[in-house]
Coordinates of C-alpha atoms in Angstrom, one line a residue:
M1 CA 39.6 36.5 42.7
E2 CA 42.1 35.6 45.4
N3 CA 43.2 38.0 48.1
N4 CA 46.9 37.7 46.9
T5 CA 45.9 38.7 43.4
K6 CA 43.9 41.7 44.7
R7 CA 46.8 42.9 46.8
L8 CA 49.2 42.5 43.9
I9 CA 46.9 44.6 41.6
L10 CA 46.6 47.2 44.3
L11 CA 50.3 47.4 44.8
L12 CA 51.1 47.7 41.1
S13 CA 48.4 50.3 40.7
L14 CA 49.9 52.4 43.5
I15 CA 53.3 52.2 41.7
L16 CA 51.7 53.4 38.4
I17 CA 50.2 56.4 40.2
I18 CA 53.3 57.3 42.1
V19 CA 55.8 57.1 39.3
P20 CA 54.2 59.8 37.0
M21 CA 53.8 62.0 40.1
V22 CA 57.6 62.0 40.6
V23 CA 58.1 63.7 37.2
F24 CA 55.0 65.8 37.1
P25 CA 54.6 68.4 35.7
N26 CA 57.6 67.6 33.4
R27 CA 56.3 66.4 30.1
M28 CA 59.6 64.8 29.1
G29 CA 59.5 66.3 25.6
M30 CA 55.9 65.3 24.9
T31 CA 53.0 67.6 24.2
L32 CA 49.6 67.4 25.9
A33 CA 47.3 64.9 24.1
S34 CA 44.0 65.9 22.7
G35 CA 42.0 62.9 24.1
S36 CA 40.7 62.0 20.7
T37 CA 38.2 59.1 20.3
I38 CA 40.6 57.5 17.8
Y39 CA 43.3 57.3 20.5
M40 CA 40.8 55.5 22.8
F41 CA 39.8 53.1 20.0
S42 CA 43.5 52.3 19.3
E43 CA 44.0 51.8 23.0
I44 CA 41.2 49.2 23.2
V45 CA 42.6 47.4 20.1
Y46 CA 46.0 47.2 21.9
Y47 CA 44.3 45.7 24.9
G48 CA 42.6 43.1 22.7
F49 CA 45.8 42.1 21.0
V50 CA 47.7 41.7 24.3
L51 CA 44.9 39.8 26.0
Y52 CA 44.6 37.5 22.9
L53 CA 48.2 36.5 23.4
F54 CA 47.4 35.6 27.0
R55 CA 44.8 33.1 25.9
R56 CA 44.0 32.3 22.2
D57 CA 41.2 29.8 22.6
I58 CA 38.7 32.4 23.9
S59 CA 35.6 33.7 22.2
L60 CA 35.4 37.2 20.6
V61 CA 32.8 38.3 23.2
A62 CA 35.1 37.4 26.1
L63 CA 38.0 39.2 24.4
I64 CA 35.8 42.4 24.0
V65 CA 34.7 42.2 27.6
G66 CA 38.3 41.8 28.8
S67 CA 39.4 44.7 26.7
A68 CA 36.6 46.9 28.0
L69 CA 37.3 45.9 31.6
T70 CA 41.0 46.8 31.1
F71 CA 40.0 50.2 29.6
V72 CA 37.9 50.9 32.6
Y73 CA 40.8 50.0 34.9
R74 CA 43.1 52.4 33.0
M75 CA 40.6 55.2 33.2
A76 CA 40.3 54.6 37.0
L77 CA 44.1 54.8 37.2
G78 CA 44.0 58.2 35.5
A79 CA 41.2 59.5 37.7
V80 CA 43.1 58.5 40.9
F81 CA 46.3 60.1 39.4
G82 CA 44.3 63.3 38.8
L83 CA 43.0 63.2 42.4
A84 CA 46.5 62.8 43.6
I85 CA 47.8 65.9 41.7
I86 CA 44.9 67.9 43.0
M87 CA 45.9 67.1 46.5
M88 CA 49.7 67.7 45.8
Y89 CA 49.5 70.8 43.6
G90 CA 46.1 72.3 44.2
I91 CA 45.2 72.1 40.4
E92 CA 41.5 72.7 39.4
S93 CA 39.7 69.3 39.4
S94 CA 38.5 69.4 35.8
I95 CA 42.0 70.1 34.5
A96 CA 43.6 67.5 36.9
F97 CA 41.2 64.7 35.8
S98 CA 41.7 65.5 32.1
L99 CA 45.5 65.4 32.6
G100 CA 45.3 62.1 34.4
V101 CA 42.9 60.4 32.0
T102 CA 43.8 61.7 28.5
K103 CA 46.3 64.6 28.3
Y104 CA 49.4 64.1 30.5
L105 CA 51.2 61.6 28.2
P106 CA 53.9 60.4 30.7
A107 CA 51.1 59.1 32.9
V108 CA 48.7 58.0 30.2
L109 CA 51.3 56.0 28.2
L110 CA 52.6 54.3 31.3
H111 CA 49.1 53.4 32.3
V112 CA 48.1 52.2 28.9
A113 CA 51.2 50.0 28.4
S114 CA 50.9 48.4 31.8
A115 CA 47.1 47.9 32.2
P116 CA 46.7 44.6 30.3
F117 CA 49.6 43.0 32.1
I118 CA 48.2 44.0 35.5
M119 CA 44.7 42.8 34.6
R120 CA 46.1 39.5 33.2
A121 CA 44.9 37.4 36.2
V122 CA 41.5 39.0 36.2
Y123 CA 41.1 38.4 32.5
L124 CA 42.2 34.7 32.6
Q125 CA 39.7 34.1 35.4
L126 CA 37.0 35.9 33.3
A127 CA 38.0 33.8 30.3
A128 CA 37.7 30.6 32.2
D129 CA 34.2 31.5 33.4
M130 CA 33.1 32.3 29.9
V131 CA 34.2 29.1 28.2
P132 CA 31.1 27.5 26.6
P133 CA 29.9 24.4 28.5
Q134 CA 30.4 22.1 25.4
N135 CA 34.1 23.0 25.6
K136 CA 34.5 21.9 29.2
R137 CA 35.4 18.3 29.6
I138 CA 33.6 16.5 32.4
S139 CA 35.6 13.8 34.1
R140 CA 33.8 10.5 34.4
P141 CA 35.1 7.7 36.7
T142 CA 35.8 5.1 34.1
P143 CA 38.6 2.9 35.4
I144 CA 41.2 1.1 33.3
A145 CA 41.2 -2.6 34.1
E146 CA 44.9 -3.5 34.5
D147 CA 47.0 -5.1 37.1
F148 CA 44.2 -6.4 39.3
A149 CA 44.2 -10.0 40.4
P150 CA 41.2 -12.1 39.5
V151 CA 38.6 -12.3 42.3
N152 CA 37.2 -15.5 43.8
N153 CA 33.6 -16.3 43.0
N154 CA 32.8 -17.3 46.6
N155 CA 29.9 -14.8 46.8
P156 CA 27.0 -15.8 44.6
V157 CA 25.6 -12.3 44.7
T158 CA 28.7 -10.2 43.8
G159 CA 31.3 -12.7 42.6
I160 CA 33.7 -11.5 45.3
N161 CA 34.9 -12.7 48.7
S162 CA 33.3 -10.8 51.6
K163 CA 36.9 -10.8 53.1
A164 CA 38.3 -9.1 50.0
V165 CA 41.6 -7.3 50.6
N166 CA 42.5 -3.9 49.4
R167 CA 43.9 -3.7 45.9
P168 CA 45.6 -0.5 44.9
V169 CA 44.4 1.4 41.8
L170 CA 47.5 1.5 39.6
K171 CA 46.1 3.7 36.8
E172 CA 44.2 7.0 36.7
F173 CA 40.6 7.2 35.6
N174 CA 40.0 8.1 32.0
V175 CA 37.6 10.9 31.0
E176 CA 36.4 8.9 27.9
Q177 CA 33.6 6.3 28.2
P178 CA 34.5 3.0 26.5
T179 CA 32.3 1.9 23.7
G180 CA 30.6 -1.5 23.1
P181 CA 27.6 -3.4 24.4
T182 CA 28.7 -3.2 28.0
L183 CA 30.8 -0.8 30.0
Y184 CA 32.8 -3.5 31.9
S185 CA 34.5 -6.7 31.0
D186 CA 33.4 -10.0 32.7
D187 CA 36.3 -10.1 35.1
E188 CA 35.9 -6.6 36.4
N189 CA 34.3 -5.9 39.7
L190 CA 33.4 -2.3 40.1
F191 CA 32.5 -2.7 43.8
E192 CA 36.1 -3.2 44.7
R193 CA 37.3 -0.8 42.1
A194 CA 35.1 2.0 43.5
I195 CA 36.3 1.3 47.1
A196 CA 39.9 1.3 45.9
Y197 CA 39.3 4.6 44.2
L198 CA 38.2 6.2 47.5
G199 CA 41.3 4.7 49.2
E200 CA 43.6 6.7 47.0
I201 CA 43.1 9.6 49.4
A202 CA 45.5 9.2 52.2
S203 CA 43.1 10.6 54.8
V204 CA 40.6 7.8 54.2
R205 CA 41.2 5.2 56.9
M206 CA 38.6 2.6 55.8
A207 CA 35.9 2.4 53.1
L208 CA 33.2 -0.2 53.0
L209 CA 30.3 -1.2 50.7
V210 CA 27.6 -2.7 52.9
T211 CA 24.4 -4.5 52.1
E212 CA 21.1 -3.7 53.8
E213 CA 21.8 -6.6 56.1
G214 CA 25.1 -5.2 57.2
L215 CA 27.3 -7.6 55.2
V216 CA 30.5 -6.3 53.6
L217 CA 30.6 -6.5 49.8
A218 CA 34.0 -4.7 49.3
R219 CA 36.4 -3.0 51.6
M220 CA 39.6 -1.0 51.8
S221 CA 41.4 -0.4 55.1
R222 CA 44.6 1.1 56.3
C223 CA 43.8 1.1 60.0
D224 CA 43.2 -1.5 62.8
E225 CA 39.4 -1.0 62.7
D226 CA 37.3 -4.2 62.1
G227 CA 35.1 -3.6 59.0
D228 CA 32.7 -6.4 60.0
L229 CA 32.0 -4.5 63.2
W230 CA 31.5 -1.2 61.5
A231 CA 29.3 -2.4 58.7
P232 CA 26.2 -3.0 61.0
L233 CA 26.7 0.5 62.4
A234 CA 26.0 1.9 58.9
I235 CA 22.6 0.3 59.0
S236 CA 21.9 1.5 62.5
L237 CA 22.9 5.1 61.7
E238 CA 20.7 5.2 58.6
S239 CA 17.7 3.6 60.3
G240 CA 18.1 6.0 63.3
I241 CA 18.0 9.0 61.0
D242 CA 15.0 7.6 59.1
H243 CA 13.2 7.0 62.4
I244 CA 13.7 10.7 63.3
L245 CA 12.6 11.9 59.9
D246 CA 9.4 9.8 60.2
R247 CA 8.2 12.2 62.9
F248 CA 7.7 15.0 60.4
Q249 CA 4.8 15.3 58.0
Q250 CA 6.9 15.4 54.9
R251 CA 8.7 12.1 55.2
S252 CA 11.8 11.4 53.3
Q253 CA 14.4 8.7 53.4
A254 CA 18.0 9.7 54.3
E255 CA 20.4 9.3 51.4
G256 CA 23.6 10.3 53.3
L257 CA 25.2 11.2 56.6
D258 CA 28.3 13.1 57.5
L259 CA 29.3 12.8 61.1
S260 CA 32.4 14.3 62.7
T261 CA 34.0 13.2 66.0
Q262 CA 37.2 14.3 67.8
N263 CA 39.3 11.7 66.0
K264 CA 37.4 10.6 62.9
R265 CA 34.8 11.5 60.3
I266 CA 32.1 9.0 59.3
I267 CA 30.4 9.5 55.9
L268 CA 27.5 7.4 54.7
R269 CA 26.0 7.4 51.2
R270 CA 23.0 5.3 50.2
V271 CA 23.4 3.8 46.7
E272 CA 20.1 2.0 45.9
H273 CA 20.3 -1.3 47.8
V274 CA 23.8 -0.8 49.3
I275 CA 25.5 1.7 51.6
L276 CA 28.9 3.3 51.1
M277 CA 30.6 3.9 54.4
I278 CA 33.8 5.9 54.9
L279 CA 36.0 6.4 58.0
A280 CA 38.4 9.3 57.5
D281 CA 40.6 11.7 59.4
P282 CA 38.5 14.6 60.8
D283 CA 40.5 17.2 58.7
I284 CA 39.9 15.4 55.3
D285 CA 39.6 17.7 52.4
E286 CA 36.1 18.5 51.1
T287 CA 37.1 17.2 47.7
I288 CA 36.3 13.8 49.1
H289 CA 32.7 14.4 48.1
I290 CA 33.8 14.5 44.4
R291 CA 35.3 11.1 44.7
I292 CA 32.3 9.8 46.6
A293 CA 30.0 11.0 43.8
Q294 CA 32.2 9.2 41.2
A295 CA 32.4 6.0 43.3
T296 CA 28.7 5.9 43.8
D297 CA 28.2 6.3 40.1
M298 CA 30.4 3.3 39.4
V299 CA 28.5 1.2 42.0
R300 CA 25.2 2.2 40.6
K301 CA 26.1 1.4 37.0
Y302 CA 27.6 -1.9 38.0
M303 CA 24.5 -2.9 40.0
S304 CA 22.1 -1.9 37.2
E305 CA 24.1 -3.9 34.6
R306 CA 24.8 -7.0 36.6
Y307 CA 22.2 -7.6 39.3
S308 CA 18.5 -7.3 39.9
P309 CA 17.0 -5.7 43.1
A310 CA 15.8 -9.2 44.2
A311 CA 19.4 -10.4 44.4
F312 CA 20.2 -7.9 47.1
A313 CA 16.9 -8.5 48.9
R314 CA 18.0 -12.1 49.6
V315 CA 21.8 -11.5 50.1
E316 CA 21.8 -12.7 53.7
D317 CA 20.1 -16.0 52.8
N318 CA 22.7 -16.6 50.1
Y319 CA 25.6 -16.0 52.6
V320 CA 24.1 -18.3 55.1
S321 CA 23.4 -21.1 52.7
N322 CA 27.0 -21.1 51.5
S323 CA 28.5 -21.0 54.9

C-alpha cells in the first residue's frame, strides 16, 4: 500500500474519531445499542454488498476477507474512540470501549457507514492480489507485421543487411499468439523487430544484436555512436567476465551484464549464439528489463525456427566470402 493511501486512511480515521467526540455524550435522540450479534452480522453483510459494488469480478473468498478486514478496521475505530473519551471525560475503560465499539450509536453508525469507503483502496489491492492465476493475462511479445519495408537478402545467415537502418514499430504487440504451422511469415525478420521494440523506449540510445564474432545482425540508433565499434566491445566484456568467473571452482558462463557509467548504461544479454547490447541513459527506468526479456524471447524463437547453431558458428566466413 502506498504512503499516500496510508496517510489518507489515517486522516479520514482521525476525522471519524473527532466528529463523534464533538457531540458526545449527546445521543441525538437515539438510545444506546445492545451490541447484539445480529447487528454485527448485518454490518458484515453491508460491508460485503458495498465492496462487491467496488469490484464485481472477485471471488467469494476475497469478498469475505475484505468484509472481515473492514469489520476489524471499524472495531479499531471504535476502540480508539473509546480511548479518546476516557482521556477527555475520565469514563471507566470497560464502559468507554463498549460505547465506542457497540453502544454509542452516533459514533457506531458513522463508523459503519464510512468504513467500506475508507477501506476501498486496501480492498482493491487485496482483490488484485487474490485474482486466480488463470484469470491474469500474460503479455507475450508477438508483433504485428505491418508497415515494414522488405529487407535485402544480402546476408546469407540472417537475410538482412548488416547495415540495416532503424525501422519504427508502428503497432503495439498483441497478447495473443498467432496460430498456424509457424509463428512468423516468410518476410518477417524478428531480429530487427526485437531491436526496434527496444528502441521504443526514449532512453535507449542504441541497441545491437551481435554475433559471437562481433558482427552486427540488427541495430537501432538515435545517437552518434558507431555500432560497428561497439559490437566487438560486447564480446570483450563477456569474455572478460567469463575469464574472471573461471577462477572459481563452480564455473558458470555469464548470461548478462549491467554496467553503469557517468553518462551511459551498458546492458548485455546472451541469447544462445548472439548477444543483445543496449546503450541507454544512466537513469533509464528498470522496466527496460521487461522489454529485454520480451525481445530476447523473440530472438530465441526466431533463431530456433529459422537457423541451426552451425549457421552462427560460420557467420564470419559467410560475411568474408560475400565481401
